[in-house]
Amino acid sequence: MIDSPKLNTLLSIYKDAGVDEVISPTSHNRFREIEDTLPPAPLVLEEKKGPPIAPLISPKVAYATANTSAQSAQTLEELKTALMAFEGCALKYTATNLVFGDGNPKARVMLIGEAPGADEDRLGLPFVGQSGQLLDKMFAAIGLTRQEFYITNIIPWRPPGNRQPTPAEADACLPFVRRHIDLVSPDFLILVGGTATKTLLGGRDGIMRLRGSWKDYTSEAGKKMKVIAIFHPAYLLRSPGQKRELWLDLIKIKHSLINAGVELKNLL
Ligand code: URA
């Protein structure tokens, strides 16, 4: 038993040390008391949002996937949906929009360019920028507008900085282009520039040698068509000295179309 003066001394020592509560007969979980004041933890951790990352797909798998997917499309709308779901071309992940096609899908003339630029990427339509405006003028000069032709590109997504698409990117998209040709089913194919020419005609020769003469082309589905390559309008903007060659090619195209009974507009 502690006598009262000693107890008083002891209590005042405790008091000076900051003790303000006597030990209770039941134990307290002080950590639990802190937890109870915290907001409840979320059940599912929130997903961090960032730019989508292109999956790594080998060129072989990309081509095989593109082939199966493109072949199953029975309409242009289905082909567009299949392209939107296609993961085999990383350009999709840096582009803003898919640029599918424009013009008359029932036309007898189909133009194929390289890849969208900045304006096309923004608007989701092919050939609407500076070179597209020149292309429209070139074809209007022989009586063809987008009511008389259909137009698309080898690559439906803009390559960053407008660089040329790589052969691997072109190969990955090729089954879709081939299906696109069969779904439009034109009689005349016009390849605009070196990339479209190389990708669809293959071989060693470039646009300088291949341009300006009609060749036979058999589509994937076996339809026979005439194909011709012309200079890309972007090249003509950089090298206006080549406009004469382009004019000769356009006149040749015009005569062939008239001979085949394609209706041309009198726009001049
Ligand atoms: N150049 C192309 O080849 N295609 C476009 O759509 C625009 C510019």
PDB file of C-alpha atoms and ligand atoms in Angstrom:
ATOM      1  CA  MET A   1       0.000   0.000   0.000  1.00  0.00           C
ATOM      2  CA  ILE A   2       1.404   3.385  -0.979  1.00  0.00           C
ATOM      3  CA  ASP A   3       0.910   6.156   1.543  1.00  0.00           C
ATOM      4  CA  SER A   4      -0.960   9.219   0.428  1.00  0.00           C
ATOM      5  CA  PRO A   5       1.955  11.755   0.223  1.00  0.00           C
ATOM      6  CA  LYS A   6       3.912   9.321  -1.930  1.00  0.00           C
ATOM      7  CA  LEU A   7       0.845   8.647  -4.106  1.00  0.00           C
ATOM      8  CA  ASN A   8       0.314  12.365  -4.521  1.00  0.00           C
ATOM      9  CA  THR A   9       3.950  12.811  -5.541  1.00  0.00           C
ATOM     10  CA  LEU A  10       3.654   9.935  -8.029  1.00  0.00           C
ATOM     11  CA  LEU A  11       0.455  11.286  -9.541  1.00  0.00           C
ATOM     12  CA  SER A  12       1.961  14.728  -9.971  1.00  0.00           C
ATOM     13  CA  ILE A  13       5.008  13.165 -11.728  1.00  0.00           C
ATOM     14  CA  TYR A  14       2.604  11.345 -14.151  1.00  0.00           C
ATOM     15  CA  LYS A  15       0.591  14.508 -14.630  1.00  0.00           C
ATOM     16  CA  ASP A  16       3.729  16.513 -15.479  1.00  0.00           C
ATOM     17  CA  ALA A  17       4.702  13.795 -17.957  1.00  0.00           C
ATOM     18  CA  GLY A  18       1.357  14.217 -19.779  1.00  0.00           C
ATOM     19  CA  VAL A  19      -0.542  11.220 -18.478  1.00  0.00           C
ATOM     20  CA  ASP A  20      -4.210  12.200 -18.371  1.00  0.00           C
ATOM     21  CA  GLU A  21      -5.983   8.837 -18.299  1.00  0.00           C
ATOM     22  CA  VAL A  22      -5.789   5.876 -15.946  1.00  0.00           C
ATOM     23  CA  ILE A  23      -5.422   2.381 -17.392  1.00  0.00           C
ATOM     24  CA  SER A  24      -8.839   0.994 -18.077  1.00  0.00           C
ATOM     25  CA  PRO A  25      -9.774  -2.568 -17.209  1.00  0.00           C
ATOM     26  CA  THR A  26     -10.507  -3.277 -20.927  1.00  0.00           C
ATOM     27  CA  SER A  27      -7.889  -2.953 -23.718  1.00  0.00           C
ATOM     28  CA  HIS A  28      -8.276  -0.442 -26.577  1.00  0.00           C
ATOM     29  CA  ASN A  29      -7.112  -1.042 -30.128  1.00  0.00           C
ATOM     30  CA  ARG A  30      -5.830   2.459 -30.900  1.00  0.00           C
ATOM     31  CA  PHE A  31      -4.978   1.482 -34.538  1.00  0.00           C
ATOM     32  CA  ARG A  32      -8.585   0.377 -35.107  1.00  0.00           C
ATOM     33  CA  GLU A  33      -9.760   3.789 -33.879  1.00  0.00           C
ATOM     34  CA  ILE A  34      -7.540   5.470 -36.529  1.00  0.00           C
ATOM     35  CA  GLU A  35      -8.754   3.080 -39.289  1.00  0.00           C
ATOM     36  CA  ASP A  36     -12.382   3.839 -38.419  1.00  0.00           C
ATOM     37  CA  THR A  37     -11.836   7.524 -39.180  1.00  0.00           C
ATOM     38  CA  LEU A  38     -10.306   6.799 -42.660  1.00  0.00           C
ATOM     39  CA  PRO A  39     -12.513   6.651 -45.822  1.00  0.00           C
ATOM     40  CA  PRO A  40     -13.185   3.076 -46.972  1.00  0.00           C
ATOM     41  CA  ALA A  41     -10.602   1.701 -49.445  1.00  0.00           C
ATOM     42  CA  PRO A  42     -11.931   1.390 -53.050  1.00  0.00           C
ATOM     43  CA  LEU A  43     -12.891  -2.169 -53.935  1.00  0.00           C
ATOM     44  CA  VAL A  44     -11.288  -1.950 -57.416  1.00  0.00           C
ATOM     45  CA  LEU A  45      -8.082  -0.032 -57.967  1.00  0.00           C
ATOM     46  CA  GLU A  46      -8.741   2.748 -60.469  1.00  0.00           C
ATOM     47  CA  GLU A  47      -7.211   2.032 -63.927  1.00  0.00           C
ATOM     48  CA  LYS A  48      -4.533   4.559 -64.918  1.00  0.00           C
ATOM     49  CA  LYS A  49      -5.666   6.228 -68.159  1.00  0.00           C
ATOM     50  CA  GLY A  50      -2.952   6.936 -70.778  1.00  0.00           C
ATOM     51  CA  PRO A  51      -2.553   6.742 -74.548  1.00  0.00           C
ATOM     52  CA  PRO A  52      -3.418   3.260 -75.840  1.00  0.00           C
ATOM     53  CA  ILE A  53      -0.365   1.121 -76.514  1.00  0.00           C
ATOM     54  CA  ALA A  54      -0.062  -0.799 -79.775  1.00  0.00           C
ATOM     55  CA  PRO A  55       0.096  -4.543 -79.151  1.00  0.00           C
ATOM     56  CA  LEU A  56       3.226  -6.270 -80.452  1.00  0.00           C
ATOM     57  CA  ILE A  57       2.133  -8.399 -83.393  1.00  0.00           C
ATOM     58  CA  SER A  58       4.542 -10.077 -85.810  1.00  0.00           C
ATOM     59  CA  PRO A  59       4.201  -9.077 -89.504  1.00  0.00           C
ATOM     60  CA  LYS A  60       3.184 -12.653 -90.343  1.00  0.00           C
ATOM     61  CA  VAL A  61       0.379 -12.694 -87.783  1.00  0.00           C
ATOM     62  CA  ALA A  62      -0.701  -9.163 -88.790  1.00  0.00           C
ATOM     63  CA  TYR A  63      -1.017 -10.219 -92.440  1.00  0.00           C
ATOM     64  CA  ALA A  64      -2.882 -13.430 -91.588  1.00  0.00           C
ATOM     65  CA  THR A  65      -5.286 -11.582 -89.270  1.00  0.00           C
ATOM     66  CA  ALA A  66      -5.860  -8.880 -91.887  1.00  0.00           C
ATOM     67  CA  ASN A  67      -6.574 -11.498 -94.523  1.00  0.00           C
ATOM     68  CA  THR A  68      -9.181 -13.366 -92.492  1.00  0.00           C
ATOM     69  CA  SER A  69     -10.804 -10.180 -91.278  1.00  0.00           C
ATOM     70  CA  ALA A  70     -10.891  -8.491 -94.717  1.00  0.00           C
ATOM     71  CA  GLN A  71     -12.201 -11.562 -96.508  1.00  0.00           C
ATOM     72  CA  SER A  72     -15.117 -11.880 -94.120  1.00  0.00           C
ATOM     73  CA  ALA A  73     -16.346  -8.341 -94.964  1.00  0.00           C
ATOM     74  CA  GLN A  74     -19.233  -8.449 -97.431  1.00  0.00           C
ATOM     75  CA  THR A  75     -19.862  -4.694 -97.639  1.00  0.00           C
ATOM     76  CA  LEU A  76     -17.788  -1.524 -97.405  1.00  0.00           C
ATOM     77  CA  GLU A  77     -19.386  -0.799 -94.043  1.00  0.00           C
ATOM     78  CA  GLU A  78     -18.266  -4.226 -92.766  1.00  0.00           C
ATOM     79  CA  LEU A  79     -14.786  -3.641 -94.150  1.00  0.00           C
ATOM     80  CA  LYS A  80     -14.582  -0.325 -92.312  1.00  0.00           C
ATOM     81  CA  THR A  81     -15.684  -2.010 -89.076  1.00  0.00           C
ATOM     82  CA  ALA A  82     -13.092  -4.766 -89.612  1.00  0.00           C
ATOM     83  CA  LEU A  83     -10.352  -2.165 -90.141  1.00  0.00           C
ATOM     84  CA  MET A  84     -11.356  -0.344 -86.973  1.00  0.00           C
ATOM     85  CA  ALA A  85     -10.931  -3.585 -85.027  1.00  0.00           C
ATOM     86  CA  PHE A  86      -7.615  -4.473 -86.704  1.00  0.00           C
ATOM     87  CA  GLU A  87      -4.638  -4.340 -84.332  1.00  0.00           C
ATOM     88  CA  GLY A  88      -1.866  -5.290 -86.763  1.00  0.00           C
ATOM     89  CA  CYS A  89      -0.790  -1.777 -87.783  1.00  0.00           C
ATOM     90  CA  ALA A  90       0.674   0.429 -85.042  1.00  0.00           C
ATOM     91  CA  LEU A  91      -0.174   3.613 -87.001  1.00  0.00           C
ATOM     92  CA  LYS A  92      -3.715   3.218 -85.703  1.00  0.00           C
ATOM     93  CA  TYR A  93      -2.469   4.183 -82.234  1.00  0.00           C
ATOM     94  CA  THR A  94      -0.919   7.503 -83.273  1.00  0.00           C
ATOM     95  CA  ALA A  95      -3.649   8.576 -85.718  1.00  0.00           C
ATOM     96  CA  THR A  96      -6.749  10.549 -84.768  1.00  0.00           C
ATOM     97  CA  ASN A  97      -9.157   9.025 -87.289  1.00  0.00           C
ATOM     98  CA  LEU A  98      -9.457   6.078 -89.607  1.00  0.00           C
ATOM     99  CA  VAL A  99      -9.473   7.403 -93.178  1.00  0.00           C
ATOM    100  CA  PHE A 100     -11.484   4.846 -95.097  1.00  0.00           C
ATOM    101  CA  GLY A 101     -12.659   6.184 -98.453  1.00  0.00           C
ATOM    102  CA  ASP A 102     -14.639   8.841-100.268  1.00  0.00           C
ATOM    103  CA  GLY A 103     -16.524   9.338-103.514  1.00  0.00           C
ATOM    104  CA  ASN A 104     -18.936   7.089-105.353  1.00  0.00           C
ATOM    105  CA  PRO A 105     -18.622   3.431-104.277  1.00  0.00           C
ATOM    106  CA  LYS A 106     -20.478   2.390-107.450  1.00  0.00           C
ATOM    107  CA  ALA A 107     -18.069   4.236-109.755  1.00  0.00           C
ATOM    108  CA  ARG A 108     -16.209   2.434-112.523  1.00  0.00           C
ATOM    109  CA  VAL A 109     -13.011   4.287-111.632  1.00  0.00           C
ATOM    110  CA  MET A 110     -11.140   3.796-108.345  1.00  0.00           C
ATOM    111  CA  LEU A 111      -8.116   5.820-107.197  1.00  0.00           C
ATOM    112  CA  ILE A 112      -5.682   4.562-104.576  1.00  0.00           C
ATOM    113  CA  GLY A 113      -3.200   6.898-102.858  1.00  0.00           C
ATOM    114  CA  GLU A 114      -0.566   6.404-100.184  1.00  0.00           C
ATOM    115  CA  ALA A 115      -1.687   7.428 -96.691  1.00  0.00           C
ATOM    116  CA  PRO A 116      -3.589  10.277 -95.012  1.00  0.00           C
ATOM    117  CA  GLY A 117      -1.848  13.513 -94.066  1.00  0.00           C
ATOM    118  CA  ALA A 118      -2.723  15.897 -91.229  1.00  0.00           C
ATOM    119  CA  ASP A 119      -5.918  17.304 -92.819  1.00  0.00           C
ATOM    120  CA  GLU A 120      -7.195  13.857 -93.761  1.00  0.00           C
ATOM    121  CA  ASP A 121      -6.439  12.568 -90.250  1.00  0.00           C
ATOM    122  CA  ARG A 122      -8.388  15.453 -88.732  1.00  0.00           C
ATOM    123  CA  LEU A 123     -11.410  15.087 -91.037  1.00  0.00           C
ATOM    124  CA  GLY A 124     -11.372  11.300 -91.585  1.00  0.00           C
ATOM    125  CA  LEU A 125     -11.525  11.697 -95.392  1.00  0.00           C
ATOM    126  CA  PRO A 126      -8.887  10.954 -98.057  1.00  0.00           C
ATOM    127  CA  PHE A 127      -7.247  13.648-100.170  1.00  0.00           C
ATOM    128  CA  VAL A 128      -8.794  16.752 -98.615  1.00  0.00           C
ATOM    129  CA  GLY A 129      -5.565  18.691 -97.916  1.00  0.00           C
ATOM    130  CA  GLN A 130      -3.381  20.622-100.321  1.00  0.00           C
ATOM    131  CA  SER A 131      -2.451  17.650-102.505  1.00  0.00           C
ATOM    132  CA  GLY A 132      -6.068  16.456-102.442  1.00  0.00           C
ATOM    133  CA  GLN A 133      -7.214  19.796-103.794  1.00  0.00           C
ATOM    134  CA  LEU A 134      -4.695  19.523-106.624  1.00  0.00           C
ATOM    135  CA  LEU A 135      -5.864  15.950-107.312  1.00  0.00           C
ATOM    136  CA  ASP A 136      -9.491  17.117-107.530  1.00  0.00           C
ATOM    137  CA  LYS A 137      -8.432  19.847-110.027  1.00  0.00           C
ATOM    138  CA  MET A 138      -6.418  17.357-112.090  1.00  0.00           C
ATOM    139  CA  PHE A 139      -9.348  14.970-112.438  1.00  0.00           C
ATOM    140  CA  ALA A 140     -11.918  17.720-112.917  1.00  0.00           C
ATOM    141  CA  ALA A 141      -9.850  18.732-115.944  1.00  0.00           C
ATOM    142  CA  ILE A 142     -10.760  15.400-117.598  1.00  0.00           C
ATOM    143  CA  GLY A 143     -14.372  15.455-116.392  1.00  0.00           C
ATOM    144  CA  LEU A 144     -14.073  13.292-113.265  1.00  0.00           C
ATOM    145  CA  THR A 145     -15.276  14.383-109.835  1.00  0.00           C
ATOM    146  CA  ARG A 146     -15.824  12.322-106.693  1.00  0.00           C
ATOM    147  CA  GLN A 147     -19.242  11.449-108.138  1.00  0.00           C
ATOM    148  CA  GLU A 148     -17.480   9.633-110.972  1.00  0.00           C
ATOM    149  CA  PHE A 149     -14.687   8.027-108.952  1.00  0.00           C
ATOM    150  CA  TYR A 150     -14.088   6.380-105.611  1.00  0.00           C
ATOM    151  CA  ILE A 151     -10.884   7.105-103.665  1.00  0.00           C
ATOM    152  CA  THR A 152      -8.977   5.432-100.846  1.00  0.00           C
ATOM    153  CA  ASN A 153      -5.386   4.873 -99.660  1.00  0.00           C
ATOM    154  CA  ILE A 154      -3.059   1.926 -99.119  1.00  0.00           C
ATOM    155  CA  ILE A 155      -2.785   2.916 -95.436  1.00  0.00           C
ATOM    156  CA  PRO A 156      -5.909   4.159 -93.632  1.00  0.00           C
ATOM    157  CA  TRP A 157      -4.032   5.842 -90.743  1.00  0.00           C
ATOM    158  CA  ARG A 158      -1.725   8.843 -90.887  1.00  0.00           C
ATOM    159  CA  PRO A 159       1.954   8.002 -90.378  1.00  0.00           C
ATOM    160  CA  PRO A 160       3.423  10.387 -87.757  1.00  0.00           C
ATOM    161  CA  GLY A 161       4.962  13.495 -89.308  1.00  0.00           C
ATOM    162  CA  ASN A 162       3.638  12.415 -92.742  1.00  0.00           C
ATOM    163  CA  ARG A 163       6.553  10.027 -93.201  1.00  0.00           C
ATOM    164  CA  GLN A 164       6.314   7.412 -95.920  1.00  0.00           C
ATOM    165  CA  PRO A 165       4.670   4.217 -94.679  1.00  0.00           C
ATOM    166  CA  THR A 166       7.099   1.321 -94.259  1.00  0.00           C
ATOM    167  CA  PRO A 167       6.747  -1.764 -96.496  1.00  0.00           C
ATOM    168  CA  ALA A 168       5.719  -3.715 -93.350  1.00  0.00           C
ATOM    169  CA  GLU A 169       2.873  -1.251 -92.676  1.00  0.00           C
ATOM    170  CA  ALA A 170       1.754  -1.424 -96.301  1.00  0.00           C
ATOM    171  CA  ASP A 171       1.865  -5.243 -96.242  1.00  0.00           C
ATOM    172  CA  ALA A 172      -0.195  -5.392 -93.048  1.00  0.00           C
ATOM    173  CA  CYS A 173      -2.934  -3.276 -94.659  1.00  0.00           C
ATOM    174  CA  LEU A 174      -2.772  -4.877 -98.111  1.00  0.00           C
ATOM    175  CA  PRO A 175      -5.500  -7.532 -97.564  1.00  0.00           C
ATOM    176  CA  PHE A 176      -7.911  -4.705 -96.667  1.00  0.00           C
ATOM    177  CA  VAL A 177      -6.968  -2.756 -99.810  1.00  0.00           C
ATOM    178  CA  ARG A 178      -7.480  -5.848-101.972  1.00  0.00           C
ATOM    179  CA  ARG A 179     -10.893  -6.451-100.418  1.00  0.00           C
ATOM    180  CA  HIS A 180     -11.698  -2.747-100.810  1.00  0.00           C
ATOM    181  CA  ILE A 181     -10.994  -3.093-104.548  1.00  0.00           C
ATOM    182  CA  ASP A 182     -13.288  -6.115-104.829  1.00  0.00           C
ATOM    183  CA  LEU A 183     -16.111  -4.499-102.895  1.00  0.00           C
ATOM    184  CA  VAL A 184     -16.018  -1.380-105.104  1.00  0.00           C
ATOM    185  CA  SER A 185     -15.313  -3.583-108.144  1.00  0.00           C
ATOM    186  CA  PRO A 186     -14.174  -0.856-110.566  1.00  0.00           C
ATOM    187  CA  ASP A 187     -13.185  -1.393-114.205  1.00  0.00           C
ATOM    188  CA  PHE A 188     -10.301   1.080-113.949  1.00  0.00           C
ATOM    189  CA  LEU A 189      -7.765   1.403-111.145  1.00  0.00           C
ATOM    190  CA  ILE A 190      -5.595   4.515-110.905  1.00  0.00           C
ATOM    191  CA  LEU A 191      -2.603   4.191-108.580  1.00  0.00           C
ATOM    192  CA  VAL A 192      -1.619   7.607-107.285  1.00  0.00           C
ATOM    193  CA  GLY A 193       2.106   7.726-106.498  1.00  0.00           C
ATOM    194  CA  GLY A 194       4.944   5.320-105.857  1.00  0.00           C
ATOM    195  CA  THR A 195       3.695   3.635-102.683  1.00  0.00           C
ATOM    196  CA  ALA A 196       0.349   2.541-104.153  1.00  0.00           C
ATOM    197  CA  THR A 197       2.102   1.431-107.352  1.00  0.00           C
ATOM    198  CA  LYS A 198       4.780  -0.589-105.567  1.00  0.00           C
ATOM    199  CA  THR A 199       2.366  -2.125-103.074  1.00  0.00           C
ATOM    200  CA  LEU A 200      -0.196  -3.276-105.641  1.00  0.00           C
ATOM    201  CA  LEU A 201       1.982  -4.027-108.666  1.00  0.00           C
ATOM    202  CA  GLY A 202       5.105  -5.246-106.854  1.00  0.00           C
ATOM    203  CA  GLY A 203       8.212  -5.805-108.959  1.00  0.00           C
ATOM    204  CA  ARG A 204      11.416  -3.820-109.055  1.00  0.00           C
ATOM    205  CA  ASP A 205      10.310  -0.876-111.184  1.00  0.00           C
ATOM    206  CA  GLY A 206       9.335   2.395-109.565  1.00  0.00           C
ATOM    207  CA  ILE A 207       6.745   5.005-110.475  1.00  0.00           C
ATOM    208  CA  MET A 208       9.109   6.713-112.989  1.00  0.00           C
ATOM    209  CA  ARG A 209       9.081   3.638-115.190  1.00  0.00           C
ATOM    210  CA  LEU A 210       5.595   2.344-114.464  1.00  0.00           C
ATOM    211  CA  ARG A 211       3.550   5.529-114.823  1.00  0.00           C
ATOM    212  CA  GLY A 212       1.494   6.323-117.850  1.00  0.00           C
ATOM    213  CA  SER A 213       0.745   2.927-119.370  1.00  0.00           C
ATOM    214  CA  TRP A 214      -2.279   0.735-118.822  1.00  0.00           C
ATOM    215  CA  LYS A 215      -1.708  -2.790-117.532  1.00  0.00           C
ATOM    216  CA  ASP A 216      -3.994  -5.717-116.814  1.00  0.00           C
ATOM    217  CA  TYR A 217      -4.865  -6.359-113.205  1.00  0.00           C
ATOM    218  CA  THR A 218      -6.767  -9.293-111.796  1.00  0.00           C
ATOM    219  CA  SER A 219      -8.380  -8.660-108.438  1.00  0.00           C
ATOM    220  CA  GLU A 220      -8.329 -11.095-105.523  1.00  0.00           C
ATOM    221  CA  ALA A 221     -11.842 -12.227-106.480  1.00  0.00           C
ATOM    222  CA  GLY A 222     -10.742 -12.712-110.103  1.00  0.00           C
ATOM    223  CA  LYS A 223     -12.192  -9.593-111.743  1.00  0.00           C
ATOM    224  CA  LYS A 224     -10.155  -8.266-114.669  1.00  0.00           C
ATOM    225  CA  MET A 225      -9.428  -4.539-114.558  1.00  0.00           C
ATOM    226  CA  LYS A 226      -7.175  -1.988-116.226  1.00  0.00           C
ATOM    227  CA  VAL A 227      -4.610  -0.321-113.996  1.00  0.00           C
ATOM    228  CA  ILE A 228      -2.460   2.758-114.540  1.00  0.00           C
ATOM    229  CA  ALA A 229      -0.009   4.601-112.282  1.00  0.00           C
ATOM    230  CA  ILE A 230       0.308   8.396-112.158  1.00  0.00           C
ATOM    231  CA  PHE A 231       2.473  10.837-110.223  1.00  0.00           C
ATOM    232  CA  HIS A 232       1.286  11.764-106.757  1.00  0.00           C
ATOM    233  CA  PRO A 233       0.008  15.384-106.526  1.00  0.00           C
ATOM    234  CA  ALA A 234       2.302  15.956-103.501  1.00  0.00           C
ATOM    235  CA  TYR A 235       5.240  15.149-105.783  1.00  0.00           C
ATOM    236  CA  LEU A 236       3.913  17.575-108.404  1.00  0.00           C
ATOM    237  CA  LEU A 237       3.665  20.307-105.776  1.00  0.00           C
ATOM    238  CA  ARG A 238       7.353  19.737-105.022  1.00  0.00           C
ATOM    239  CA  SER A 239       8.390  19.204-108.659  1.00  0.00           C
ATOM    240  CA  PRO A 240       6.073  21.254-110.893  1.00  0.00           C
ATOM    241  CA  GLY A 241       8.361  20.471-113.842  1.00  0.00           C
ATOM    242  CA  GLN A 242       6.719  17.006-114.003  1.00  0.00           C
ATOM    243  CA  LYS A 243       3.240  18.408-114.718  1.00  0.00           C
ATOM    244  CA  ARG A 244       3.635  17.767-118.453  1.00  0.00           C
ATOM    245  CA  GLU A 245       3.985  14.012-117.842  1.00  0.00           C
ATOM    246  CA  LEU A 246       0.941  14.079-115.647  1.00  0.00           C
ATOM    247  CA  TRP A 247      -1.061  15.868-118.356  1.00  0.00           C
ATOM    248  CA  LEU A 248      -0.109  13.225-120.906  1.00  0.00           C
ATOM    249  CA  ASP A 249      -1.230  10.500-118.476  1.00  0.00           C
ATOM    250  CA  LEU A 250      -4.528  12.257-117.754  1.00  0.00           C
ATOM    251  CA  ILE A 251      -5.285  12.610-121.476  1.00  0.00           C
ATOM    252  CA  LYS A 252      -4.564   8.900-121.944  1.00  0.00           C
ATOM    253  CA  ILE A 253      -6.899   8.069-119.044  1.00  0.00           C
ATOM    254  CA  LYS A 254      -9.623  10.315-120.479  1.00  0.00           C
ATOM    255  CA  HIS A 255      -9.506   8.618-123.910  1.00  0.00           C
ATOM    256  CA  SER A 256      -9.618   5.135-122.404  1.00  0.00           C
ATOM    257  CA  LEU A 257     -12.588   6.041-120.222  1.00  0.00           C
ATOM    258  CA  ILE A 258     -14.491   7.581-123.165  1.00  0.00           C
ATOM    259  CA  ASN A 259     -13.791   4.458-125.255  1.00  0.00           C
ATOM    260  CA  ALA A 260     -15.157   2.304-122.430  1.00  0.00           C
ATOM    261  CA  GLY A 261     -18.324   4.426-122.243  1.00  0.00           C
ATOM    262  CA  VAL A 262     -17.587   6.010-118.859  1.00  0.00           C
ATOM    263  CA  GLU A 263     -19.625   9.198-118.576  1.00  0.00           C
ATOM    264  CA  LEU A 264     -17.445  12.231-118.002  1.00  0.00           C
ATOM    265  CA  LYS A 265     -18.591  15.665-116.913  1.00  0.00           C
ATOM    266  CA  ASN A 266     -17.973  18.671-119.097  1.00  0.00           C
ATOM    267  CA  LEU A 267     -16.442  20.834-116.397  1.00  0.00           C
ATOM    268  CA  LEU A 268     -14.282  23.159-118.474  1.00  0.00           C
TER     269      LEU A 268
HETATM  270  N1  URA B   1      -1.779  11.826 -99.744  1.00  0.00           N
HETATM  271  C1  URA B   1      -2.275  10.592 -99.931  1.00  0.00           C
HETATM  272  O1  URA B   1      -1.643   9.734-100.523  1.00  0.00           O
HETATM  273  N2  URA B   1      -3.492  10.341 -99.461  1.00  0.00           N
HETATM  274  C2  URA B   1      -4.224  11.232 -98.825  1.00  0.00           C
HETATM  275  O2  URA B   1      -5.347  10.912 -98.422  1.00  0.00           O
HETATM  276  C3  URA B   1      -3.695  12.518 -98.646  1.00  0.00           C
HETATM  277  C4  URA B   1      -2.463  12.795 -99.112  1.00  0.00           C
END
